[in-house]
Amino acid sequence: MNVREIDHIVLTVTNVEKSLRFYHEVFDMPILTFDGDRKAVLCGKQKINFQLVDHPHEPVANKPTPGSADLCIVVKDKLPEVINHLKSYYVNIIEGPVQKTGAHGKLTSVYVRDPDNNLIEISNY
């Protein structure tokens, strides 16, 4: 098998509109509608789908739980600019800047949480 990339992930959330607003406004991710009324945001070349905890779309993960995801988003901006941007949206930085190792080498990261307490690492190389 020759794997090319991850196409999408699914976040289980308590409020789809609140999650859409957060990812769209804070990270400037375009909102997508697909399969009728399903919602997602575009994150680079990948998609983040949102499903309600009490109305999951089949097939579903074994234990779809809000707040259980840990994502790393790579940005082009320098981290001081990222930190100022996050502060302008009243997003609390829970850790960082710190040095980490990503898929392509060393990176610098800050950590925040989304409305469902998923851990979001914001990084640049």
Short mmCIF file of N, CA and C in Angstrom, two decimals:
data_model
loop_
_atom_site.label_atom_id
_atom_site.label_comp_id
_atom_site.label_asym_id
_atom_site.label_seq_id
_atom_site.Cartn_x
_atom_site.Cartn_y
_atom_site.Cartn_z
N MET A 1 0.85 -1.17 0.00
CA MET A 1 0.00 0.00 0.00
C MET A 1 0.89 1.24 0.00
N ASN A 2 0.54 2.23 -0.78
CA ASN A 2 1.30 3.47 -0.88
C ASN A 2 0.43 4.63 -0.38
N VAL A 3 0.54 4.95 0.90
CA VAL A 3 -0.27 6.01 1.51
C VAL A 3 0.24 7.36 1.04
N ARG A 4 -0.66 8.23 0.60
CA ARG A 4 -0.28 9.56 0.11
C ARG A 4 -0.40 10.64 1.17
N GLU A 5 -1.49 10.66 1.93
CA GLU A 5 -1.72 11.74 2.89
C GLU A 5 -2.95 11.43 3.72
N ILE A 6 -3.16 12.23 4.75
CA ILE A 6 -4.41 12.19 5.50
C ILE A 6 -5.38 13.13 4.79
N ASP A 7 -6.57 12.65 4.48
CA ASP A 7 -7.57 13.46 3.79
C ASP A 7 -8.39 14.31 4.75
N HIS A 8 -8.86 13.70 5.84
CA HIS A 8 -9.66 14.44 6.81
C HIS A 8 -9.60 13.76 8.17
N ILE A 9 -9.99 14.52 9.16
CA ILE A 9 -10.20 13.97 10.50
C ILE A 9 -11.61 14.39 10.91
N VAL A 10 -12.15 13.73 11.91
CA VAL A 10 -13.48 14.06 12.42
C VAL A 10 -13.34 14.43 13.89
N LEU A 11 -13.82 15.61 14.24
CA LEU A 11 -13.87 16.02 15.64
C LEU A 11 -15.30 15.86 16.13
N THR A 12 -15.47 15.17 17.23
CA THR A 12 -16.76 15.06 17.88
C THR A 12 -16.92 16.27 18.78
N VAL A 13 -17.99 17.02 18.59
CA VAL A 13 -18.17 18.30 19.29
C VAL A 13 -19.55 18.36 19.95
N THR A 14 -19.69 19.30 20.86
CA THR A 14 -20.97 19.52 21.52
C THR A 14 -21.82 20.55 20.80
N ASN A 15 -21.18 21.39 19.95
CA ASN A 15 -21.90 22.43 19.22
C ASN A 15 -21.16 22.70 17.91
N VAL A 16 -21.71 22.23 16.80
CA VAL A 16 -21.04 22.37 15.51
C VAL A 16 -20.83 23.83 15.15
N GLU A 17 -21.85 24.66 15.31
CA GLU A 17 -21.73 26.08 14.93
C GLU A 17 -20.64 26.79 15.73
N LYS A 18 -20.55 26.50 17.01
CA LYS A 18 -19.52 27.11 17.85
C LYS A 18 -18.12 26.68 17.40
N SER A 19 -17.96 25.41 17.07
CA SER A 19 -16.67 24.91 16.58
C SER A 19 -16.33 25.51 15.22
N LEU A 20 -17.30 25.57 14.32
CA LEU A 20 -17.08 26.19 13.01
C LEU A 20 -16.61 27.63 13.17
N ARG A 21 -17.30 28.37 14.02
CA ARG A 21 -16.96 29.78 14.25
C ARG A 21 -15.52 29.90 14.77
N PHE A 22 -15.14 29.06 15.73
CA PHE A 22 -13.80 29.12 16.31
C PHE A 22 -12.74 28.86 15.24
N TYR A 23 -12.85 27.76 14.52
CA TYR A 23 -11.82 27.42 13.53
C TYR A 23 -11.81 28.40 12.36
N HIS A 24 -12.97 28.89 11.97
CA HIS A 24 -13.04 29.86 10.88
C HIS A 24 -12.48 31.22 11.30
N GLU A 25 -12.91 31.73 12.44
CA GLU A 25 -12.49 33.07 12.87
C GLU A 25 -11.06 33.09 13.38
N VAL A 26 -10.70 32.18 14.25
CA VAL A 26 -9.36 32.20 14.85
C VAL A 26 -8.29 31.77 13.86
N PHE A 27 -8.56 30.72 13.09
CA PHE A 27 -7.54 30.17 12.18
C PHE A 27 -7.78 30.51 10.71
N ASP A 28 -8.84 31.25 10.42
CA ASP A 28 -9.16 31.67 9.05
C ASP A 28 -9.33 30.47 8.11
N MET A 29 -9.89 29.39 8.63
CA MET A 29 -10.13 28.20 7.82
C MET A 29 -11.49 28.34 7.13
N PRO A 30 -11.53 28.16 5.81
CA PRO A 30 -12.81 28.26 5.10
C PRO A 30 -13.79 27.18 5.56
N ILE A 31 -15.07 27.55 5.64
CA ILE A 31 -16.14 26.61 6.01
C ILE A 31 -16.65 25.91 4.76
N LEU A 32 -16.83 24.60 4.87
CA LEU A 32 -17.36 23.79 3.78
C LEU A 32 -18.65 23.12 4.22
N THR A 33 -19.60 22.98 3.30
CA THR A 33 -20.81 22.18 3.52
C THR A 33 -20.77 21.03 2.54
N PHE A 34 -21.04 19.82 3.00
CA PHE A 34 -21.00 18.66 2.12
C PHE A 34 -22.07 17.65 2.55
N ASP A 35 -22.37 16.74 1.66
CA ASP A 35 -23.38 15.70 1.92
C ASP A 35 -24.65 16.28 2.51
N GLY A 36 -25.13 17.35 1.92
CA GLY A 36 -26.36 17.98 2.39
C GLY A 36 -26.11 19.04 3.42
N ASP A 37 -26.09 18.65 4.70
CA ASP A 37 -25.96 19.65 5.76
C ASP A 37 -24.75 19.45 6.65
N ARG A 38 -23.84 18.53 6.29
CA ARG A 38 -22.64 18.33 7.12
C ARG A 38 -21.69 19.50 6.95
N LYS A 39 -20.94 19.81 8.00
CA LYS A 39 -20.05 20.97 8.01
C LYS A 39 -18.62 20.55 8.30
N ALA A 40 -17.69 21.32 7.74
CA ALA A 40 -16.27 21.08 7.94
C ALA A 40 -15.53 22.39 7.72
N VAL A 41 -14.25 22.40 8.04
CA VAL A 41 -13.36 23.51 7.66
C VAL A 41 -12.20 22.92 6.88
N LEU A 42 -11.65 23.73 6.01
CA LEU A 42 -10.50 23.32 5.22
C LEU A 42 -9.25 23.77 5.95
N CYS A 43 -8.35 22.83 6.22
CA CYS A 43 -7.09 23.10 6.93
C CYS A 43 -5.96 22.72 6.00
N GLY A 44 -5.46 23.70 5.23
CA GLY A 44 -4.48 23.39 4.20
C GLY A 44 -5.14 22.53 3.14
N LYS A 45 -4.58 21.35 2.89
CA LYS A 45 -5.15 20.42 1.91
C LYS A 45 -6.04 19.38 2.57
N GLN A 46 -6.18 19.45 3.88
CA GLN A 46 -6.99 18.49 4.61
C GLN A 46 -8.28 19.15 5.10
N LYS A 47 -9.21 18.31 5.51
CA LYS A 47 -10.49 18.78 5.98
C LYS A 47 -10.67 18.33 7.43
N ILE A 48 -11.28 19.19 8.23
CA ILE A 48 -11.69 18.83 9.59
C ILE A 48 -13.21 18.79 9.59
N ASN A 49 -13.78 17.60 9.74
CA ASN A 49 -15.23 17.44 9.82
C ASN A 49 -15.67 17.55 11.27
N PHE A 50 -16.89 18.03 11.47
CA PHE A 50 -17.45 18.14 12.81
C PHE A 50 -18.70 17.27 12.89
N GLN A 51 -18.81 16.50 13.97
CA GLN A 51 -20.03 15.73 14.21
C GLN A 51 -20.46 15.93 15.65
N LEU A 52 -21.76 16.03 15.83
CA LEU A 52 -22.30 16.19 17.18
C LEU A 52 -22.16 14.90 17.97
N VAL A 53 -21.83 15.05 19.24
CA VAL A 53 -21.62 13.89 20.10
C VAL A 53 -22.87 13.01 20.16
N ASP A 54 -24.05 13.61 20.15
CA ASP A 54 -25.28 12.82 20.26
C ASP A 54 -25.94 12.52 18.91
N HIS A 55 -25.30 12.92 17.80
CA HIS A 55 -25.80 12.62 16.45
C HIS A 55 -24.63 12.28 15.53
N PRO A 56 -23.86 11.24 15.84
CA PRO A 56 -22.70 10.92 15.00
C PRO A 56 -23.12 10.37 13.64
N HIS A 57 -22.24 10.53 12.66
CA HIS A 57 -22.46 10.00 11.31
C HIS A 57 -21.78 8.64 11.22
N GLU A 58 -22.54 7.63 10.83
CA GLU A 58 -22.01 6.26 10.73
C GLU A 58 -21.16 6.11 9.48
N PRO A 59 -20.13 5.28 9.50
CA PRO A 59 -19.58 4.62 10.68
C PRO A 59 -18.89 5.65 11.58
N VAL A 60 -18.75 5.31 12.84
CA VAL A 60 -18.23 6.26 13.81
C VAL A 60 -17.09 5.60 14.60
N ALA A 61 -16.20 6.42 15.14
CA ALA A 61 -15.11 5.91 15.98
C ALA A 61 -15.70 5.13 17.16
N ASN A 62 -14.90 4.30 17.78
CA ASN A 62 -15.36 3.46 18.87
C ASN A 62 -15.93 4.27 20.03
N LYS A 63 -15.26 5.34 20.43
CA LYS A 63 -15.71 6.17 21.54
C LYS A 63 -15.60 7.64 21.15
N PRO A 64 -16.50 8.14 20.30
CA PRO A 64 -16.43 9.54 19.90
C PRO A 64 -16.68 10.46 21.10
N THR A 65 -15.66 11.21 21.46
CA THR A 65 -15.71 12.00 22.69
C THR A 65 -15.21 13.42 22.44
N PRO A 66 -16.01 14.44 22.77
CA PRO A 66 -15.51 15.81 22.66
C PRO A 66 -14.30 16.00 23.57
N GLY A 67 -13.32 16.72 23.06
CA GLY A 67 -12.13 17.04 23.86
C GLY A 67 -11.04 16.00 23.85
N SER A 68 -11.18 14.95 23.05
CA SER A 68 -10.18 13.89 23.06
C SER A 68 -9.12 14.03 21.97
N ALA A 69 -9.26 15.02 21.09
CA ALA A 69 -8.31 15.16 19.97
C ALA A 69 -7.11 16.00 20.35
N ASP A 70 -6.02 15.76 19.66
CA ASP A 70 -4.76 16.49 19.82
C ASP A 70 -4.23 16.73 18.41
N LEU A 71 -4.33 17.98 17.93
CA LEU A 71 -3.96 18.33 16.56
C LEU A 71 -2.78 19.27 16.54
N CYS A 72 -1.98 19.19 15.50
CA CYS A 72 -0.91 20.16 15.28
C CYS A 72 -1.17 20.86 13.95
N ILE A 73 -1.29 22.18 14.00
CA ILE A 73 -1.52 23.00 12.82
C ILE A 73 -0.24 23.78 12.54
N VAL A 74 0.30 23.65 11.34
CA VAL A 74 1.51 24.37 10.95
C VAL A 74 1.10 25.66 10.26
N VAL A 75 1.65 26.79 10.73
CA VAL A 75 1.34 28.10 10.16
C VAL A 75 2.60 28.72 9.56
N LYS A 76 2.40 29.67 8.65
CA LYS A 76 3.52 30.39 8.04
C LYS A 76 3.97 31.55 8.91
N ASP A 77 3.06 32.07 9.74
CA ASP A 77 3.35 33.25 10.56
C ASP A 77 4.40 32.95 11.62
N LYS A 78 5.13 33.97 12.01
CA LYS A 78 6.07 33.85 13.13
C LYS A 78 5.25 33.77 14.42
N LEU A 79 5.77 33.03 15.40
CA LEU A 79 4.99 32.78 16.62
C LEU A 79 4.64 34.04 17.40
N PRO A 80 5.49 35.08 17.47
CA PRO A 80 5.03 36.29 18.16
C PRO A 80 3.76 36.88 17.52
N GLU A 81 3.66 36.81 16.19
CA GLU A 81 2.44 37.27 15.51
C GLU A 81 1.26 36.36 15.84
N VAL A 82 1.51 35.07 15.89
CA VAL A 82 0.47 34.10 16.24
C VAL A 82 -0.05 34.37 17.64
N ILE A 83 0.86 34.59 18.58
CA ILE A 83 0.47 34.85 19.97
C ILE A 83 -0.39 36.10 20.05
N ASN A 84 0.00 37.18 19.37
CA ASN A 84 -0.80 38.41 19.37
C ASN A 84 -2.17 38.16 18.74
N HIS A 85 -2.21 37.40 17.66
CA HIS A 85 -3.48 37.09 17.01
C HIS A 85 -4.39 36.31 17.96
N LEU A 86 -3.85 35.30 18.63
CA LEU A 86 -4.65 34.52 19.57
C LEU A 86 -5.18 35.39 20.70
N LYS A 87 -4.34 36.27 21.21
CA LYS A 87 -4.78 37.17 22.29
C LYS A 87 -5.91 38.07 21.82
N SER A 88 -5.88 38.49 20.55
CA SER A 88 -6.93 39.37 20.03
C SER A 88 -8.29 38.65 19.99
N TYR A 89 -8.28 37.33 19.97
CA TYR A 89 -9.50 36.54 20.02
C TYR A 89 -9.75 35.96 21.41
N TYR A 90 -8.97 36.40 22.39
CA TYR A 90 -9.10 35.95 23.78
C TYR A 90 -8.92 34.44 23.91
N VAL A 91 -8.04 33.88 23.07
CA VAL A 91 -7.72 32.46 23.15
C VAL A 91 -6.54 32.31 24.10
N ASN A 92 -6.71 31.53 25.14
CA ASN A 92 -5.70 31.34 26.17
C ASN A 92 -4.61 30.38 25.69
N ILE A 93 -3.36 30.81 25.78
CA ILE A 93 -2.23 29.95 25.46
C ILE A 93 -1.91 29.15 26.72
N ILE A 94 -1.98 27.83 26.62
CA ILE A 94 -1.75 27.00 27.81
C ILE A 94 -0.31 26.55 27.95
N GLU A 95 0.46 26.63 26.85
CA GLU A 95 1.88 26.32 26.92
C GLU A 95 2.58 26.91 25.70
N GLY A 96 3.82 27.34 25.93
CA GLY A 96 4.66 27.77 24.81
C GLY A 96 4.94 29.25 24.84
N PRO A 97 5.83 29.59 23.93
CA PRO A 97 6.43 28.80 22.88
C PRO A 97 7.44 27.78 23.42
N VAL A 98 7.40 26.59 22.82
CA VAL A 98 8.31 25.50 23.17
C VAL A 98 8.82 24.84 21.89
N GLN A 99 9.99 24.23 22.01
CA GLN A 99 10.58 23.51 20.88
C GLN A 99 10.04 22.07 20.87
N LYS A 100 9.65 21.60 19.71
CA LYS A 100 9.13 20.24 19.54
C LYS A 100 9.72 19.65 18.26
N THR A 101 9.42 18.40 18.01
CA THR A 101 9.82 17.76 16.77
C THR A 101 8.56 17.34 16.03
N GLY A 102 8.42 17.84 14.81
CA GLY A 102 7.27 17.50 13.97
C GLY A 102 7.64 16.49 12.91
N ALA A 103 6.77 16.30 11.96
CA ALA A 103 6.98 15.32 10.89
C ALA A 103 8.14 15.70 9.97
N HIS A 104 8.49 16.99 9.95
CA HIS A 104 9.55 17.47 9.05
C HIS A 104 10.74 18.06 9.79
N GLY A 105 10.85 17.80 11.09
CA GLY A 105 11.99 18.28 11.85
C GLY A 105 11.58 19.14 13.03
N LYS A 106 12.52 19.98 13.48
CA LYS A 106 12.29 20.83 14.66
C LYS A 106 11.29 21.93 14.33
N LEU A 107 10.42 22.20 15.30
CA LEU A 107 9.47 23.30 15.16
C LEU A 107 9.27 23.97 16.50
N THR A 108 8.67 25.14 16.46
CA THR A 108 8.35 25.90 17.67
C THR A 108 6.83 25.97 17.76
N SER A 109 6.29 25.72 18.95
CA SER A 109 4.84 25.57 19.11
C SER A 109 4.29 26.34 20.29
N VAL A 110 3.02 26.70 20.17
CA VAL A 110 2.20 27.14 21.30
C VAL A 110 0.97 26.24 21.31
N TYR A 111 0.39 26.07 22.49
CA TYR A 111 -0.76 25.18 22.66
C TYR A 111 -1.96 25.96 23.16
N VAL A 112 -3.12 25.66 22.56
CA VAL A 112 -4.40 26.25 22.97
C VAL A 112 -5.44 25.13 23.00
N ARG A 113 -6.64 25.47 23.44
CA ARG A 113 -7.75 24.51 23.41
C ARG A 113 -8.91 25.13 22.62
N ASP A 114 -9.63 24.27 21.91
CA ASP A 114 -10.80 24.74 21.18
C ASP A 114 -12.01 24.72 22.13
N PRO A 115 -13.20 25.09 21.65
CA PRO A 115 -14.37 25.15 22.55
C PRO A 115 -14.71 23.84 23.25
N ASP A 116 -14.30 22.69 22.70
CA ASP A 116 -14.56 21.40 23.35
C ASP A 116 -13.35 20.87 24.09
N ASN A 117 -12.34 21.70 24.27
CA ASN A 117 -11.11 21.36 24.99
C ASN A 117 -10.19 20.42 24.23
N ASN A 118 -10.36 20.29 22.91
CA ASN A 118 -9.35 19.58 22.12
C ASN A 118 -8.06 20.38 22.19
N LEU A 119 -6.94 19.68 22.23
CA LEU A 119 -5.64 20.33 22.31
C LEU A 119 -5.18 20.69 20.89
N ILE A 120 -4.89 21.96 20.67
CA ILE A 120 -4.45 22.44 19.37
C ILE A 120 -3.03 22.99 19.51
N GLU A 121 -2.10 22.35 18.85
CA GLU A 121 -0.71 22.82 18.80
C GLU A 121 -0.56 23.66 17.54
N ILE A 122 -0.09 24.89 17.69
CA ILE A 122 0.12 25.79 16.55
C ILE A 122 1.61 25.96 16.41
N SER A 123 2.14 25.60 15.24
CA SER A 123 3.59 25.49 15.07
C SER A 123 4.06 26.14 13.78
N ASN A 124 5.36 26.46 13.77
CA ASN A 124 6.03 26.75 12.51
C ASN A 124 7.43 26.19 12.55
N TYR A 125 7.93 25.87 11.36
CA TYR A 125 9.27 25.29 11.21
C TYR A 125 10.28 26.40 11.03
#
